[in-house]
XYZ file of C-alpha atoms in Angstrom:
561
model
C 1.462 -16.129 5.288
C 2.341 -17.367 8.701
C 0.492 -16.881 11.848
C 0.776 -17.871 15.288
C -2.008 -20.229 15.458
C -1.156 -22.500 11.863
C -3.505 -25.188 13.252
C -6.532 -22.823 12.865
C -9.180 -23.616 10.294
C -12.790 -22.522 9.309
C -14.498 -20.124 11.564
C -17.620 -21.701 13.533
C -20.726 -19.532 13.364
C -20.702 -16.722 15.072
C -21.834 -17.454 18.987
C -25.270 -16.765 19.683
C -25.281 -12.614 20.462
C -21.536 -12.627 19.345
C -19.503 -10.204 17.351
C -16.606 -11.396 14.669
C -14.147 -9.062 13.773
C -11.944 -10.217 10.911
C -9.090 -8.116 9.056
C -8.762 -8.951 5.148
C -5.710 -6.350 5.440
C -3.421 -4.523 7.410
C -2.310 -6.720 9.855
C 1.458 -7.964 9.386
C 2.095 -5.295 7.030
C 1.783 -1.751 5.963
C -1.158 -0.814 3.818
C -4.382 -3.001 2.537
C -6.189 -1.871 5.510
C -9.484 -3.351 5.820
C -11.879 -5.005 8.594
C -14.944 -7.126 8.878
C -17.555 -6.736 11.717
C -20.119 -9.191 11.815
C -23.596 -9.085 14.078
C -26.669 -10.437 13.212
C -25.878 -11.659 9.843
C -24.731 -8.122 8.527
C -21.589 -7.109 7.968
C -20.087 -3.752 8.301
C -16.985 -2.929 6.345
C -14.367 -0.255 7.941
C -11.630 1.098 5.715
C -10.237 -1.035 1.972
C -6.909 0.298 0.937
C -4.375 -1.277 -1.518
C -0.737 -1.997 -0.790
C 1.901 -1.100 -3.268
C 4.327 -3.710 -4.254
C 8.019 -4.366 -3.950
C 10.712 -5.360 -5.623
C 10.072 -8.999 -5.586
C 6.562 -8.806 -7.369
C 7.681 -7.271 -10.600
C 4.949 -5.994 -13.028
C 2.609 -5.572 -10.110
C 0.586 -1.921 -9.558
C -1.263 -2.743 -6.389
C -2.013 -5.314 -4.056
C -6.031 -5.847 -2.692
C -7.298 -7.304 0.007
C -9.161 -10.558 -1.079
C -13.040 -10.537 -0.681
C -13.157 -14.166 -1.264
C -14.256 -14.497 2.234
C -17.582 -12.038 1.616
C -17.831 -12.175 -2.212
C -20.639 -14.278 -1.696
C -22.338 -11.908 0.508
C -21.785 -8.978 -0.347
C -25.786 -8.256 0.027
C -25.289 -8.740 3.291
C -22.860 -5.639 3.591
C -24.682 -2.822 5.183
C -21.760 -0.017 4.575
C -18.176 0.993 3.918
C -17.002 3.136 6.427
C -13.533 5.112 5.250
C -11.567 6.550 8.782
C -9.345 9.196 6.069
C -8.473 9.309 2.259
C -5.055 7.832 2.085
C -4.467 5.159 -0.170
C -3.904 2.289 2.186
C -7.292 3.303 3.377
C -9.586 3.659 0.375
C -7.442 2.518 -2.661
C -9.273 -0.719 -3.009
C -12.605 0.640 -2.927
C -13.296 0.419 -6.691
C -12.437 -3.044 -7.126
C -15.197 -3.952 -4.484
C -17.606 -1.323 -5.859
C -17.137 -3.349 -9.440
C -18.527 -6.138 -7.780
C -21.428 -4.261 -6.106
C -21.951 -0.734 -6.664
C -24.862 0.132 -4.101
C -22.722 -0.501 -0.826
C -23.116 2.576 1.118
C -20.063 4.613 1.961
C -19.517 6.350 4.705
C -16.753 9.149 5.710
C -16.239 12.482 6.351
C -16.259 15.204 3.663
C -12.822 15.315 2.604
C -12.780 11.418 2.610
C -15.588 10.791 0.547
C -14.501 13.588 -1.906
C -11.133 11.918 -2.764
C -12.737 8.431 -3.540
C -15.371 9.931 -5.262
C -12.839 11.511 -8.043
C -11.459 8.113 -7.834
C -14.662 6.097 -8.479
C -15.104 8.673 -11.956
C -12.305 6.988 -13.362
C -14.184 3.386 -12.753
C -17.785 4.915 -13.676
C -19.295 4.398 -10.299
C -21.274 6.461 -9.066
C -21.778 5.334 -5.216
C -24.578 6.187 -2.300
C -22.373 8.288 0.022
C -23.230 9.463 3.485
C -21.281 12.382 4.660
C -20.573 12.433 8.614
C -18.560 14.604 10.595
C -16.725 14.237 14.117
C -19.773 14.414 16.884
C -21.862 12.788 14.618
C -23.527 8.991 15.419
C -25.501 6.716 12.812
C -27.171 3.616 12.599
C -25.779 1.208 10.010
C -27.885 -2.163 9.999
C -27.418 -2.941 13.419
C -24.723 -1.440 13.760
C -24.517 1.899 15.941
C -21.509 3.978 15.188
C -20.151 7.046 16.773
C -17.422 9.170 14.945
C -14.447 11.088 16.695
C -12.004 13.113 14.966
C -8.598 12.359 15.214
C -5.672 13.945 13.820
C -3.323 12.596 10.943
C -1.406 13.535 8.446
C -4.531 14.033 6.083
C -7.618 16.440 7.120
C -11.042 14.776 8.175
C -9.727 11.678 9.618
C -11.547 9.971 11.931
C -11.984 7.548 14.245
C -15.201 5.124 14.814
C -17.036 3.257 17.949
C -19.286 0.824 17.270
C -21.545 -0.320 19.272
C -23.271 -3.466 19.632
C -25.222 -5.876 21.944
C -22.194 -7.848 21.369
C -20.143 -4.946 23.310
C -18.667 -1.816 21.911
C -15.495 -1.628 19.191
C -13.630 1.234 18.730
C -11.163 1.585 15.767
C -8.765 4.418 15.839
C -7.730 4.067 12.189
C -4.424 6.123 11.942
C -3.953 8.545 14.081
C -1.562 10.774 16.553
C -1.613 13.260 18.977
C -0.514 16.330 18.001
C -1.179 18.872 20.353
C 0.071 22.177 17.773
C -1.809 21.001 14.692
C -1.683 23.245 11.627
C -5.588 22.798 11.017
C -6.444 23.308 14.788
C -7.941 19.725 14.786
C -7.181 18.081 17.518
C -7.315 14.185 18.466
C -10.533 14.560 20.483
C -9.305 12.993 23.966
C -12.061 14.055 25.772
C -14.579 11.678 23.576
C -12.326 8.963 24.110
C -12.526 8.913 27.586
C -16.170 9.021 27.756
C -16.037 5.937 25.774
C -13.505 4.658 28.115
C -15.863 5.374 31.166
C -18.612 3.771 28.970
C -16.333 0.916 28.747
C -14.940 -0.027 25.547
C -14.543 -4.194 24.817
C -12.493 -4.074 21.926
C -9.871 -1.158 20.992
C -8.269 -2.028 17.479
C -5.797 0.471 17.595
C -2.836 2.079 15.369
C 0.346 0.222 15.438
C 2.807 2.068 13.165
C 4.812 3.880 15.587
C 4.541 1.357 18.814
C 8.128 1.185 18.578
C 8.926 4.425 18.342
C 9.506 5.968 21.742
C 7.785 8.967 23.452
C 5.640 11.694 21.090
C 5.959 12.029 17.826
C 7.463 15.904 17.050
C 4.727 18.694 15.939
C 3.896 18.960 12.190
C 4.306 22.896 12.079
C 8.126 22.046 13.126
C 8.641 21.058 9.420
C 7.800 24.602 8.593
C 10.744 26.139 10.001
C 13.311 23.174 8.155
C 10.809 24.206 4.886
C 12.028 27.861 5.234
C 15.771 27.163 5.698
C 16.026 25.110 2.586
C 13.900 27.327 0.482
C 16.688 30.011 1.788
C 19.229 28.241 0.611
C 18.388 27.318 -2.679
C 18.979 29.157 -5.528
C 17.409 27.191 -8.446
C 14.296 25.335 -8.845
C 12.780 23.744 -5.498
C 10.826 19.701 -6.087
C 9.106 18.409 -3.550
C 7.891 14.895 -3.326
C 4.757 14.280 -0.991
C 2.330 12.105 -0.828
C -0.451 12.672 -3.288
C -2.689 13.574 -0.013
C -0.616 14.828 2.309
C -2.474 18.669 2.311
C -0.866 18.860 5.458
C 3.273 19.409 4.046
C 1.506 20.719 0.996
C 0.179 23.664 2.280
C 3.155 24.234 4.322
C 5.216 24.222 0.809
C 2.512 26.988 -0.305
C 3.298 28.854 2.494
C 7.225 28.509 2.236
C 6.736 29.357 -1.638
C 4.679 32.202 -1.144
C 7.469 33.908 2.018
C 10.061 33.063 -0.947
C 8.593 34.665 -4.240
C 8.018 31.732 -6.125
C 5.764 30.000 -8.161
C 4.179 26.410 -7.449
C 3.066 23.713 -10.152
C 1.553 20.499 -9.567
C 3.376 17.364 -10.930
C 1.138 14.126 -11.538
C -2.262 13.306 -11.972
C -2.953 12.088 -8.737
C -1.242 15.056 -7.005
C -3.259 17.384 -9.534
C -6.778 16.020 -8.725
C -6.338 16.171 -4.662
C -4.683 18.820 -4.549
C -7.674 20.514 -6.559
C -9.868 18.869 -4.710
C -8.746 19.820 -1.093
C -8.621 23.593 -2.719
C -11.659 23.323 -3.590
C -13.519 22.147 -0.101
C -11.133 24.779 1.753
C -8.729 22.624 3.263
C -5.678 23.881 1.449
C -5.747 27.487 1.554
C -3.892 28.521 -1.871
C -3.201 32.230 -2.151
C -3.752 34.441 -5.964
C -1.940 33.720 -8.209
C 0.823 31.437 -6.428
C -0.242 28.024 -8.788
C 0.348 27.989 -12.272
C 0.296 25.334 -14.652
C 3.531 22.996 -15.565
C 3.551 24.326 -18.924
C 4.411 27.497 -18.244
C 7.309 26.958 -15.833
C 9.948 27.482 -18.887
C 9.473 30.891 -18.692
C 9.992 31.589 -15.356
C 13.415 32.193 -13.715
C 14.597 28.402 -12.120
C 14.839 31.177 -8.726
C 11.123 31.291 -8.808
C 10.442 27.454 -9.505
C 8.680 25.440 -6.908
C 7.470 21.861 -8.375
C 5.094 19.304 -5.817
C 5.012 16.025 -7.290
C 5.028 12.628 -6.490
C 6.899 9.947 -5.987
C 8.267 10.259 -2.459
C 8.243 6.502 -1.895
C 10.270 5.592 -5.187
C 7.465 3.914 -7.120
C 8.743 3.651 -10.507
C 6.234 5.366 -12.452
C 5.798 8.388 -10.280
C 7.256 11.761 -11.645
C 10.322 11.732 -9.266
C 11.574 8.328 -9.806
C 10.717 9.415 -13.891
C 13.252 12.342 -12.922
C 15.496 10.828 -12.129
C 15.893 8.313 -14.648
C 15.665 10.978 -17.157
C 12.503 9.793 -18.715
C 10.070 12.841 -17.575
C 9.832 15.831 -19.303
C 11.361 17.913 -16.148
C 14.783 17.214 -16.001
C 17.176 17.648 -12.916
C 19.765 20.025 -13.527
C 23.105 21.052 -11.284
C 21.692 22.837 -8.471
C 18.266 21.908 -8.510
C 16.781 21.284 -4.783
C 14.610 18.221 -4.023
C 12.631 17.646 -1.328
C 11.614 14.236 -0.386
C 8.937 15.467 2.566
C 7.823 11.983 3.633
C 8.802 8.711 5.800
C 10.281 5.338 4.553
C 7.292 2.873 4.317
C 8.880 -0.268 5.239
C 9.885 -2.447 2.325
C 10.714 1.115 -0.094
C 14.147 1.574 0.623
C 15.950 0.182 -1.611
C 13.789 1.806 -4.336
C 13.725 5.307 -2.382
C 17.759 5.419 -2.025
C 17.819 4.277 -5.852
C 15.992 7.612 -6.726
C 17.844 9.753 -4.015
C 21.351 8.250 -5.883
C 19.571 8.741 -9.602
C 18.774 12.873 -8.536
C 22.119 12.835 -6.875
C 23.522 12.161 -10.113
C 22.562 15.005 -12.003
C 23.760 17.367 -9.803
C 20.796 17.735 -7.628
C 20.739 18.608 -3.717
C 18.603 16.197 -2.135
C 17.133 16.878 1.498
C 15.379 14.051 3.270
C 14.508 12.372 6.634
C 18.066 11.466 6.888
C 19.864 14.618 6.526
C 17.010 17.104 7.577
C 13.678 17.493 9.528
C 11.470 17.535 6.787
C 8.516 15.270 7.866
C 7.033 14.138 11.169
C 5.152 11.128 10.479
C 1.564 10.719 11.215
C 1.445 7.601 13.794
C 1.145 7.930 17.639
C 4.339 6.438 19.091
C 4.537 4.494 22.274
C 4.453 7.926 24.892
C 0.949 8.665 23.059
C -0.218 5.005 23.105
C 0.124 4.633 26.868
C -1.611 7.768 27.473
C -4.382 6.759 24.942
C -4.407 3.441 26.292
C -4.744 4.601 30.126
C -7.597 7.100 29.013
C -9.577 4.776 26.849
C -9.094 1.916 29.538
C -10.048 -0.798 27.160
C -10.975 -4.449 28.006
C -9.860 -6.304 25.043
C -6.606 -4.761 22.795
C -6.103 -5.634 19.092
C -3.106 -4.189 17.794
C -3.607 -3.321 13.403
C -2.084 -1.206 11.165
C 1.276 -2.603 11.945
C 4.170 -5.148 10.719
C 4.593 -8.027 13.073
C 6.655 -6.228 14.879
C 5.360 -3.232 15.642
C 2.043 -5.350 16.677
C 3.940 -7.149 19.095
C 5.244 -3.726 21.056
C 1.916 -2.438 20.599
C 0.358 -5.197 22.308
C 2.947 -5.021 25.003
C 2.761 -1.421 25.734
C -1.152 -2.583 26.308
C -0.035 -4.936 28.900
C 2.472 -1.942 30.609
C -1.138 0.100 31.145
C -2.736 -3.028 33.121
C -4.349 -4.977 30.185
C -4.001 -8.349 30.836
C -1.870 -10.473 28.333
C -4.650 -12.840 27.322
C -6.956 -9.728 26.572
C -4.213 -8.402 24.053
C -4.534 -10.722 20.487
C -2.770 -10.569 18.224
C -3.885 -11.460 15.020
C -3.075 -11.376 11.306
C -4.957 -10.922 7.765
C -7.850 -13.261 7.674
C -7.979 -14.511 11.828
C -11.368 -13.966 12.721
C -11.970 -12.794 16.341
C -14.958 -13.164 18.438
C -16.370 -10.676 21.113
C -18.554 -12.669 23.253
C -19.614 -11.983 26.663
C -16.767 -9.047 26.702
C -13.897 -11.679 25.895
C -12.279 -11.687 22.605
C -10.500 -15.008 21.292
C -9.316 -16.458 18.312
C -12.221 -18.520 16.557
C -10.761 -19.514 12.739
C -9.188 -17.753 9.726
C -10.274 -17.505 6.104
C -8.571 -16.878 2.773
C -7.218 -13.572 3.045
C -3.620 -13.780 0.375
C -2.849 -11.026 -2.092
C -4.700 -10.126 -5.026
C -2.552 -8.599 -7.604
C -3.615 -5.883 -9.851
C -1.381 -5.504 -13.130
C -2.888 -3.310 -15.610
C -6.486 -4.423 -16.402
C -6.015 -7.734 -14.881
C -7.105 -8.232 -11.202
C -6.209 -11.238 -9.649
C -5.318 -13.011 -12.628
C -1.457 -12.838 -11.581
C -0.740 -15.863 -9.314
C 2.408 -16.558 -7.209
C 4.018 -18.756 -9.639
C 3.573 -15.650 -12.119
C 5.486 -13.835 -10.393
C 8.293 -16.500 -9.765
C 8.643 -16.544 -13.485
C 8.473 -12.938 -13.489
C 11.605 -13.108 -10.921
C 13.606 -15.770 -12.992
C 13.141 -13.985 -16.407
C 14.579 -10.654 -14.243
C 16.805 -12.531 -12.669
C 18.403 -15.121 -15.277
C 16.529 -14.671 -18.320
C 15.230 -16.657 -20.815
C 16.753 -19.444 -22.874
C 14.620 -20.611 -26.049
C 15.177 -23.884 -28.054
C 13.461 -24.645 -31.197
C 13.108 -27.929 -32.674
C 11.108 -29.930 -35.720
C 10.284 -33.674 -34.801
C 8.432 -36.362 -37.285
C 5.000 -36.725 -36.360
C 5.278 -40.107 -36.556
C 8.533 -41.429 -35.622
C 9.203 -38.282 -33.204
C 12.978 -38.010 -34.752
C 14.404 -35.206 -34.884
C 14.386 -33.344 -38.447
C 15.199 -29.664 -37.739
C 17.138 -27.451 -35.271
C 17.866 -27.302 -32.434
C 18.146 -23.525 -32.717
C 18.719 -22.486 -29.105
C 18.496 -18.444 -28.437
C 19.556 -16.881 -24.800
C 18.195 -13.700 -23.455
C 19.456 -12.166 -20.336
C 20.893 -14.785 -19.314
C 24.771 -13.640 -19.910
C 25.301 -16.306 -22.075
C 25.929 -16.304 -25.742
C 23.926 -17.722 -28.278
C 27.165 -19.588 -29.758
C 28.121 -21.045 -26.491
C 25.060 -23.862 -26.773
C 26.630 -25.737 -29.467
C 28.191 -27.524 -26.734
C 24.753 -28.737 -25.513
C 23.342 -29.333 -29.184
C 24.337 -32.729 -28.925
C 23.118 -33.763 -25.648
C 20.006 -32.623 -26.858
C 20.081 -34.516 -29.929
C 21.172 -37.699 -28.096
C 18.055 -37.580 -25.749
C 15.397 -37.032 -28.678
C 17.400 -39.964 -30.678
C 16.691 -41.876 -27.131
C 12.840 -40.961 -26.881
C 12.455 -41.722 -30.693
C 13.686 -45.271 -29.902
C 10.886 -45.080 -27.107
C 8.344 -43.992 -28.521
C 7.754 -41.141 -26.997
C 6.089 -38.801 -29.602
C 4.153 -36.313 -27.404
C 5.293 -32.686 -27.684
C 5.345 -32.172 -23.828
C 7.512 -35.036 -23.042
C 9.766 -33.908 -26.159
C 9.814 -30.507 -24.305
C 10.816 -32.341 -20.566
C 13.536 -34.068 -22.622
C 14.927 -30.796 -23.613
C 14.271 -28.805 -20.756
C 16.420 -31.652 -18.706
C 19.023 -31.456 -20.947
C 19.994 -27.338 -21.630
C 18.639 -26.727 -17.683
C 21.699 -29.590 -16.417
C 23.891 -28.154 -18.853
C 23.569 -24.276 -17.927
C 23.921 -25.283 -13.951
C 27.076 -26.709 -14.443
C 28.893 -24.651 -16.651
C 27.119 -21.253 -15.572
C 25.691 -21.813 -12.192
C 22.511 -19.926 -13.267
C 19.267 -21.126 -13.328
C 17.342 -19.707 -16.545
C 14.102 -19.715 -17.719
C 14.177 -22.783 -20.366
C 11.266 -22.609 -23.132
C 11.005 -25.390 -25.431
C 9.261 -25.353 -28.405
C 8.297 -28.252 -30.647
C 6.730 -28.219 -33.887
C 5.358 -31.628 -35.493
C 5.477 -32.112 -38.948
């Protein structure tokens, strides 16, 4: 990936007393969160969340940040600290925790709850310590203070840490609502006292930096909620995010006013939504949940389904809906929900799904055509105010695409931080606090790591450029037998198309260009199979260019005999 600073290389050592701050994720892009502090030789670890792939990495389930940089000391990591439980924050925790289970990890209940369940499924069992807003720790040398803040998820939190290096304070995400439904409010006051402490280095929330003024209250959804549960008349399906108790509960609540029934849809949306019950932060009333099973014999006027698949991933339930290959299927009248935001990069896939529901007769409300989700980012109004209360000597924009980094470092500058003091980085730029001045000192590796299936990291960029092609133009096949010894041709070529619009029958016309170039190689002694295979490859590849203008995948294969 790009940067502004391509002539960078290696980090030096860290400067005598200095602090290095590098993000492996999140920077440039939305999800992968993760970031590397540094003091002392230890190495504190806040936030490792997975991004979910688009359309152009086909075959892909998630996308890690790449440890590369600390795989080889990973002894040296003195904790794991998770700001909240969404999946951009904690997704990616397993696939470090394979590599070393003992890392501590630290959050707040909720949090640590939701990885935990996820950590089952990978048969870890990790050293978790709970901490709560108020509450300050000492991790290696590293002295951390935690401040609630509120999101779209309960328990999230904020973090300072100080140092003799200076003091960092990462907001992870956050906003400030001033009406929230859990009464949890971003705790201003604590953030000024770190202000008037003086904070060197804010790395703060960029989502929304372009968004102007305040984002709208949550419990506004409520009302839009009630309308549309008023005007539907058969079954209700919301799509959420698989911990967003937040618009859950608020569907509980609209289900409950409405006299209907609520069933969980998807595994993921199952187990949080279980879990969150359980540890009283979604209150569910008697009686109001029943299993999917039992939803065929209930009037569709009494139907209320919460699944996911909000951002169009293809093997969620609601993209399985509608593509009529889940066991619910959308009937005329049916209402769905889609109660989230666009992550940047889902469109296309999310307008697919809203067109495939569409289809079958469903009504579909979203964040186009009706309030029904506030998103969870401060927006520029409640980044100035943060910024003028926190007062912060250094500004390091994260959680952001590059351009919502770039506003958020110039609404830093509109509240009197000087230009130099705002950097702007991207995944793997290592930053230095030293003497209260943070600068630029190197990058490391910090690409994707692809997760397909079992296989992590095994998929490679020029994977998934064939991946593309065989999507794209398909696959063309020759077969051919060659003498061992002469390397003349003595069977085929049988040439076979897939996907690639062409018909089988139409490559007699390049059966003798083929056979003219192995007659020429024979003649030159070329005999090896993989220069028989260039000869072909030439041949069909020139040929399908310019009579088809495509560019297939060309596979030759040669047997000796």
């Amino acid at each position: 990936m790009s940067h502004p600073h391509p002539e960078l290389g290696a980090p030096p050592e860290i400067p005598e007393g200095g602090l290095r701050i590098t993000p492996l994720g999140g920077l440039g892009e939305i999800g992968r969160n993760m970031t590397v502090l540094e003091f002392g030789r230890k190495i504190l670890i806040v936030d490792c969340g997975v991004l979910f792939p688009e359309e152009e990495q086909p075959g892909v389930d998630l996308i890690l940040p790449d440890f590369t940089s600390i795989r080889d000391r990973l002894d040296d990591v003195v904790g794991i600290i998770l700001t909240h439980g969404h999946e951009d924050h904690i997704g990616a925790v397993p696939f470090l925790l394979r590599e070393k289970e003992d890392i501590p990890l630290i959050g707040s209940k909720l949090t640590l709850a939701l990885i935990e369940a996820k950590l089952q499924e990978h048969h870890i069992r990790p050293y978790a310590l709970e901490v709560k807003e108020g509450d300050r720790e000492r991790i290696g040398p590293f002295d951390c203070e935690f401040i609630a803040v509120n999101h779209s998820i309960p328990d999230a939190l904020a973090v300072a840490i100080r140092t003799p290096a200076g003091m960092v304070v990462v907001t992870g995400d956050f906003k400030m609502d001033q009406l929230p439904l859990d009464g949890r409010l971003t705790d201003l006051p604590a953030f000024a006292r770190l202000g008037e402490e003086g904070i060197d280095l804010l790395l703060a929330d960029s989502t929304n930096a372009e968004v102007p003024g305040f984002v709208p209250h949550e419990r506004d959804i409520s009302q839009v909620l009630r309308q549309t549960f008023d005007k539907a008349d058969k079954r209700i399906i919301v799509a959420s995010f698989a911990s967003h108790v937040h618009r859950v509960q608020q569907v509980l609540d609209a289900a409950k006013e409405h006299g209907r029934k609520v069933a969980f849809v998807g595994r993921s949306m199952v187990r949080n939504m279980g879990i969150a019950r359980d540890l009283g932060y979604l209150k569910v009333p008697d009686h109001l949940i029943v299993d999917v099973k039992v939803l065929d014999d209930l009037p569709d006027e009494q139907v209320v389904l919460v699944c996911t698949g909000s951002q169009g991933e293809p093997m969620a339930a609601l993209s399985r809906m509608a593509n009529r290959d889940h066991q619910i299927r959308i009937v005329e009248g049916d209402t769905v929900i889609l109660a989230s935001s666009l992550i940047p990069g889902n469109e296309n896939a999310v307008y697919r799904v809203i067109n495939g529901l569409t289809r079958w007769g469903a009504n579909v409300v979203h964040k186009g055509n009706a309030k029904v989700h506030v998103s969870g980012h401060a927006a520029a109004g409640e980044l100035l105010f943060f910024y003028n209360i926190c007062k912060p000597r250094n500004l390091m924009p994260i959680h952001g695409e590059w351009r919502h980094l770039r506003a958020n470092a110039d609404l830093g500058q509109l509240t009197g931080i000087p230009k130099e003091r705002c950097v702007i980085a991207e995944d793997g730029v290592a930053v230095d606090l030293v003497n209260g001045v943070a600068k630029i000192a190197g990058k490391v590796q910090a690409g994707y790591v692809y997760v397909d299936g079992l296989s992590v990291g095994d998929i490679t960029e020029s994977s998934l450029k064939d991946r593309r092609i065989l999507g794209e133009e398909g696959i063309v096949s020759v077969f051919v037998v060659v003498d061992s010894t002469t390397g003349k041709l003595v069977g085929g070529p049988n040439i076979h198309a897939r996907g690639s619009g062409i018909e089988d029958e139409a490559f007699g016309a390049v059966i003798l260009k083929i056979e003219e170039g192995l007659s020429r190689s024979a003649s030159e002694a070329v005999m090896e199979p993989r220069q028989i295979q260039q000869i072909i490859r030439r041949a069909v590849g020139k040929w399908v260019s310019d009579n088809y203008r495509r560019r297939p995948m060309i596979l030759p294969v040669v047997v000796e005999v």
